[in-house]
Amino acid sequence: MAKTRGLSFYKKKKKISRVHVWEVFTWIFGMLIAVFIAVVLNIFLGTMISVVGVSMEPTLYNGQKVFVNTFLYLITTPQKGDVIVFLPNGNENSHYYVKRVVAVSGDKVVIRDGVLYVNDEESPWITEKLVEEGMAANEFTLGNGEFFCIGDNSGNSEDSRSANIGPVSEKDILGKVWFRAPCEEAGMGFVK
């Protein structure tokens, strides 16, 4: 008997091929990976803030956006040379300050003749003469969980030398600046 091409009221049973199953699995796996990466980036990138003022020039510029790693200091403490973001004295009504850590807990700090000394050695992080000595005019030792921070543009920086800021407490630190967004004055990249 010959097959005719007429109307048929019987439905053909569709078969699920391995190719289709693999394609669906690939899409689901890709979406799960994307969600995982988004969550991890959110944890490690933490937050993005704008730099306020010229105190960190030429490293960072006024209005420049920076990414802050809020996770890092949950497992470690700031090190000398780190650029950190903090609220001065935990003041929630203040803007975030961005400064460089030049001395850590247990270090002796003093400014003599415009030079910052940490543990009786010149600090490699401050290259220009410091006009304002502030509270570092007399030698003192940082307590547990305290950090002495100065802006890279130290002549135009309100920092740990100021009595109203003083040593930065570890609990007031938001995180470490690790990446800067592009701006007209400087390109984007990792912060050193």
mmCIF file of C-alpha atoms in Angstrom:
data_model
loop_
_atom_site.group_PDB
_atom_site.id
_atom_site.type_symbol
_atom_site.label_atom_id
_atom_site.label_comp_id
_atom_site.label_asym_id
_atom_site.label_seq_id
_atom_site.Cartn_x
_atom_site.Cartn_y
_atom_site.Cartn_z
ATOM 1 C CA MET A 1 0.000 0.000 0.000
ATOM 2 C CA ALA A 2 1.210 3.404 -0.875
ATOM 3 C CA LYS A 3 1.335 6.193 1.691
ATOM 4 C CA THR A 4 -0.773 9.209 0.903
ATOM 5 C CA ARG A 5 -0.036 12.772 1.817
ATOM 6 C CA GLY A 6 -3.477 13.706 2.980
ATOM 7 C CA LEU A 7 -4.747 14.913 6.312
ATOM 8 C CA SER A 8 -3.901 12.907 9.346
ATOM 9 C CA PHE A 9 -5.579 13.144 12.687
ATOM 10 C CA TYR A 10 -2.886 11.252 14.496
ATOM 11 C CA LYS A 11 -0.185 13.274 16.295
ATOM 12 C CA LYS A 12 3.367 12.270 15.861
ATOM 13 C CA LYS A 13 5.109 11.653 19.117
ATOM 14 C CA LYS A 14 7.957 14.127 19.482
ATOM 15 C CA LYS A 15 11.229 12.747 20.636
ATOM 16 C CA ILE A 16 13.548 14.695 22.879
ATOM 17 C CA SER A 17 16.969 14.550 21.399
ATOM 18 C CA ARG A 18 20.208 14.682 23.303
ATOM 19 C CA VAL A 19 21.134 17.862 21.427
ATOM 20 C CA HIS A 20 18.091 19.671 22.805
ATOM 21 C CA VAL A 21 18.722 18.452 26.349
ATOM 22 C CA TRP A 22 22.356 19.539 26.116
ATOM 23 C CA GLU A 23 21.348 22.982 24.831
ATOM 24 C CA VAL A 24 18.881 23.524 27.702
ATOM 25 C CA PHE A 25 21.462 22.316 30.226
ATOM 26 C CA THR A 26 24.062 24.686 28.748
ATOM 27 C CA TRP A 27 21.697 27.670 29.079
ATOM 28 C CA ILE A 28 20.813 26.826 32.684
ATOM 29 C CA PHE A 29 24.468 26.255 33.598
ATOM 30 C CA GLY A 30 25.438 29.567 31.947
ATOM 31 C CA MET A 31 22.789 31.457 33.911
ATOM 32 C CA LEU A 32 23.912 29.861 37.191
ATOM 33 C CA ILE A 33 27.534 30.819 36.471
ATOM 34 C CA ALA A 34 26.465 34.409 35.673
ATOM 35 C CA VAL A 35 24.540 34.676 38.957
ATOM 36 C CA PHE A 36 27.485 33.210 40.879
ATOM 37 C CA ILE A 37 29.934 35.689 39.291
ATOM 38 C CA ALA A 38 27.577 38.596 40.035
ATOM 39 C CA VAL A 39 27.340 37.597 43.704
ATOM 40 C CA VAL A 40 31.111 37.125 44.040
ATOM 41 C CA LEU A 41 31.844 40.468 42.352
ATOM 42 C CA ASN A 42 29.355 42.199 44.602
ATOM 43 C CA ILE A 43 31.042 40.721 47.666
ATOM 44 C CA PHE A 44 34.588 41.524 46.557
ATOM 45 C CA LEU A 45 33.968 44.824 44.803
ATOM 46 C CA GLY A 46 31.847 45.837 47.716
ATOM 47 C CA THR A 47 30.892 49.336 46.776
ATOM 48 C CA MET A 48 31.793 52.301 44.623
ATOM 49 C CA ILE A 49 32.332 55.793 46.029
ATOM 50 C CA SER A 50 33.441 59.181 44.715
ATOM 51 C CA VAL A 51 36.654 60.776 45.953
ATOM 52 C CA VAL A 52 35.958 64.105 47.677
ATOM 53 C CA GLY A 53 38.691 66.744 47.488
ATOM 54 C CA VAL A 54 42.250 66.907 46.183
ATOM 55 C CA SER A 55 44.005 65.225 49.124
ATOM 56 C CA MET A 56 44.918 62.074 47.157
ATOM 57 C CA GLU A 57 46.243 63.720 43.969
ATOM 58 C CA PRO A 58 48.004 62.569 41.817
ATOM 59 C CA THR A 59 46.862 59.033 42.727
ATOM 60 C CA LEU A 60 43.142 59.852 42.806
ATOM 61 C CA TYR A 61 41.274 62.983 41.733
ATOM 62 C CA ASN A 62 38.283 64.903 43.074
ATOM 63 C CA GLY A 63 35.060 63.292 41.858
ATOM 64 C CA GLN A 64 36.777 60.165 40.554
ATOM 65 C CA LYS A 65 34.879 56.930 41.211
ATOM 66 C CA VAL A 66 36.749 54.146 43.014
ATOM 67 C CA PHE A 67 35.814 50.566 43.819
ATOM 68 C CA VAL A 68 36.200 49.604 47.466
ATOM 69 C CA ASN A 69 36.905 46.031 48.504
ATOM 70 C CA THR A 70 34.775 45.704 51.628
ATOM 71 C CA PHE A 71 35.561 42.019 52.098
ATOM 72 C CA LEU A 72 39.368 42.118 52.403
ATOM 73 C CA TYR A 73 39.548 43.644 55.874
ATOM 74 C CA LEU A 74 37.176 41.039 57.255
ATOM 75 C CA ILE A 75 39.992 38.491 56.926
ATOM 76 C CA THR A 76 43.069 40.718 57.260
ATOM 77 C CA THR A 77 44.074 44.175 58.510
ATOM 78 C CA PRO A 78 45.237 47.234 56.555
ATOM 79 C CA GLN A 79 48.919 47.315 55.664
ATOM 80 C CA LYS A 80 51.280 50.258 55.191
ATOM 81 C CA GLY A 81 50.748 51.713 51.750
ATOM 82 C CA ASP A 82 47.092 50.628 51.428
ATOM 83 C CA VAL A 83 44.660 53.302 50.253
ATOM 84 C CA ILE A 84 41.619 52.969 52.485
ATOM 85 C CA VAL A 85 38.127 54.444 52.787
ATOM 86 C CA PHE A 86 36.825 55.344 56.242
ATOM 87 C CA LEU A 87 34.366 57.485 58.145
ATOM 88 C CA PRO A 88 36.269 59.823 60.493
ATOM 89 C CA ASN A 89 35.502 58.728 64.050
ATOM 90 C CA GLY A 90 32.623 56.657 62.673
ATOM 91 C CA ASN A 91 30.619 59.816 61.911
ATOM 92 C CA GLU A 92 27.707 58.597 59.747
ATOM 93 C CA ASN A 93 26.940 62.211 58.690
ATOM 94 C CA SER A 94 30.381 62.715 57.126
ATOM 95 C CA HIS A 95 31.497 61.836 53.630
ATOM 96 C CA TYR A 96 33.914 58.957 53.210
ATOM 97 C CA TYR A 97 37.587 59.890 53.488
ATOM 98 C CA VAL A 98 40.148 58.288 51.179
ATOM 99 C CA LYS A 99 43.707 58.233 52.578
ATOM 100 C CA ARG A 100 46.901 56.150 52.545
ATOM 101 C CA VAL A 101 47.909 54.084 55.590
ATOM 102 C CA VAL A 102 51.422 55.143 56.629
ATOM 103 C CA ALA A 103 51.583 53.507 60.073
ATOM 104 C CA VAL A 104 49.800 50.542 61.657
ATOM 105 C CA SER A 105 49.006 49.351 65.189
ATOM 106 C CA GLY A 106 52.015 49.406 67.499
ATOM 107 C CA ASP A 107 54.049 51.829 65.322
ATOM 108 C CA LYS A 108 55.619 54.957 66.824
ATOM 109 C CA VAL A 109 54.744 58.088 64.827
ATOM 110 C CA VAL A 110 56.250 61.588 64.866
ATOM 111 C CA ILE A 111 56.772 64.451 62.422
ATOM 112 C CA ARG A 112 60.068 66.301 62.858
ATOM 113 C CA ASP A 113 61.275 69.092 60.572
ATOM 114 C CA GLY A 114 58.552 68.280 58.046
ATOM 115 C CA VAL A 115 59.480 64.584 57.816
ATOM 116 C CA LEU A 116 57.219 61.747 58.955
ATOM 117 C CA TYR A 117 59.055 59.143 61.022
ATOM 118 C CA VAL A 118 57.519 55.739 61.678
ATOM 119 C CA ASN A 119 59.474 53.662 64.203
ATOM 120 C CA ASP A 120 62.385 56.165 63.898
ATOM 121 C CA GLU A 121 62.642 55.660 60.109
ATOM 122 C CA GLU A 122 61.502 58.045 57.369
ATOM 123 C CA SER A 123 58.215 56.956 55.850
ATOM 124 C CA PRO A 124 58.589 56.023 52.161
ATOM 125 C CA TRP A 125 54.948 56.976 51.529
ATOM 126 C CA ILE A 126 55.339 60.710 52.160
ATOM 127 C CA THR A 127 57.775 62.319 49.737
ATOM 128 C CA GLU A 128 57.011 66.019 50.254
ATOM 129 C CA LYS A 129 57.811 68.136 53.279
ATOM 130 C CA LEU A 130 54.948 68.211 55.784
ATOM 131 C CA VAL A 131 54.115 71.777 56.802
ATOM 132 C CA GLU A 132 51.418 70.798 59.295
ATOM 133 C CA GLU A 133 52.554 68.464 62.051
ATOM 134 C CA GLY A 134 49.278 68.455 63.951
ATOM 135 C CA MET A 135 48.963 65.823 66.631
ATOM 136 C CA ALA A 136 52.107 64.094 65.310
ATOM 137 C CA ALA A 137 54.316 66.923 66.574
ATOM 138 C CA ASN A 138 54.943 64.781 69.646
ATOM 139 C CA GLU A 139 55.811 61.105 69.272
ATOM 140 C CA PHE A 140 53.037 58.655 70.126
ATOM 141 C CA THR A 141 52.363 54.951 69.664
ATOM 142 C CA LEU A 142 49.317 53.706 67.774
ATOM 143 C CA GLY A 143 47.010 51.529 69.831
ATOM 144 C CA ASN A 144 45.551 48.171 68.882
ATOM 145 C CA GLY A 145 43.324 48.535 65.814
ATOM 146 C CA GLU A 146 44.549 52.074 65.031
ATOM 147 C CA PHE A 147 46.081 53.347 61.780
ATOM 148 C CA PHE A 148 47.776 56.637 60.905
ATOM 149 C CA CYS A 149 46.620 57.838 57.477
ATOM 150 C CA ILE A 150 47.738 60.756 55.311
ATOM 151 C CA GLY A 151 46.655 61.942 51.876
ATOM 152 C CA ASP A 152 49.160 61.656 49.020
ATOM 153 C CA ASN A 153 48.771 65.415 48.512
ATOM 154 C CA SER A 154 49.667 66.008 52.153
ATOM 155 C CA GLY A 155 49.762 69.807 51.852
ATOM 156 C CA ASN A 156 46.025 69.773 51.065
ATOM 157 C CA SER A 157 44.862 66.927 53.249
ATOM 158 C CA GLU A 158 42.787 66.709 56.399
ATOM 159 C CA ASP A 159 43.979 63.422 57.837
ATOM 160 C CA SER A 160 45.256 61.663 60.952
ATOM 161 C CA ARG A 161 47.371 64.712 61.816
ATOM 162 C CA SER A 162 44.146 66.619 62.551
ATOM 163 C CA ALA A 163 42.812 66.351 66.090
ATOM 164 C CA ASN A 164 39.235 65.970 64.820
ATOM 165 C CA ILE A 165 40.247 62.830 62.845
ATOM 166 C CA GLY A 166 43.283 61.424 64.615
ATOM 167 C CA PRO A 167 44.285 57.777 64.244
ATOM 168 C CA VAL A 168 41.720 55.813 62.239
ATOM 169 C CA SER A 169 40.019 53.010 64.120
ATOM 170 C CA GLU A 170 39.707 49.654 62.355
ATOM 171 C CA LYS A 171 35.949 49.610 63.024
ATOM 172 C CA ASP A 172 35.519 52.868 61.036
ATOM 173 C CA ILE A 173 37.208 51.512 57.885
ATOM 174 C CA LEU A 174 34.873 50.647 55.010
ATOM 175 C CA GLY A 175 37.546 48.870 52.951
ATOM 176 C CA LYS A 176 40.518 49.098 50.621
ATOM 177 C CA VAL A 177 40.469 51.063 47.384
ATOM 178 C CA TRP A 178 41.607 48.636 44.743
ATOM 179 C CA PHE A 179 40.409 49.953 41.385
ATOM 180 C CA ARG A 180 39.743 53.415 40.004
ATOM 181 C CA ALA A 181 37.271 54.273 37.278
ATOM 182 C CA PRO A 182 38.557 56.361 34.369
ATOM 183 C CA CYS A 183 38.557 60.139 34.634
ATOM 184 C CA GLU A 184 39.967 62.986 32.543
ATOM 185 C CA GLU A 185 43.053 63.501 34.723
ATOM 186 C CA ALA A 186 43.983 59.842 35.119
ATOM 187 C CA GLY A 187 43.129 56.568 33.474
ATOM 188 C CA MET A 188 41.505 53.612 35.108
ATOM 189 C CA GLY A 189 43.399 50.856 36.794
ATOM 190 C CA PHE A 190 44.471 49.297 40.025
ATOM 191 C CA VAL A 191 45.495 51.616 42.867
ATOM 192 C CA LYS A 192 49.026 51.223 44.162
#
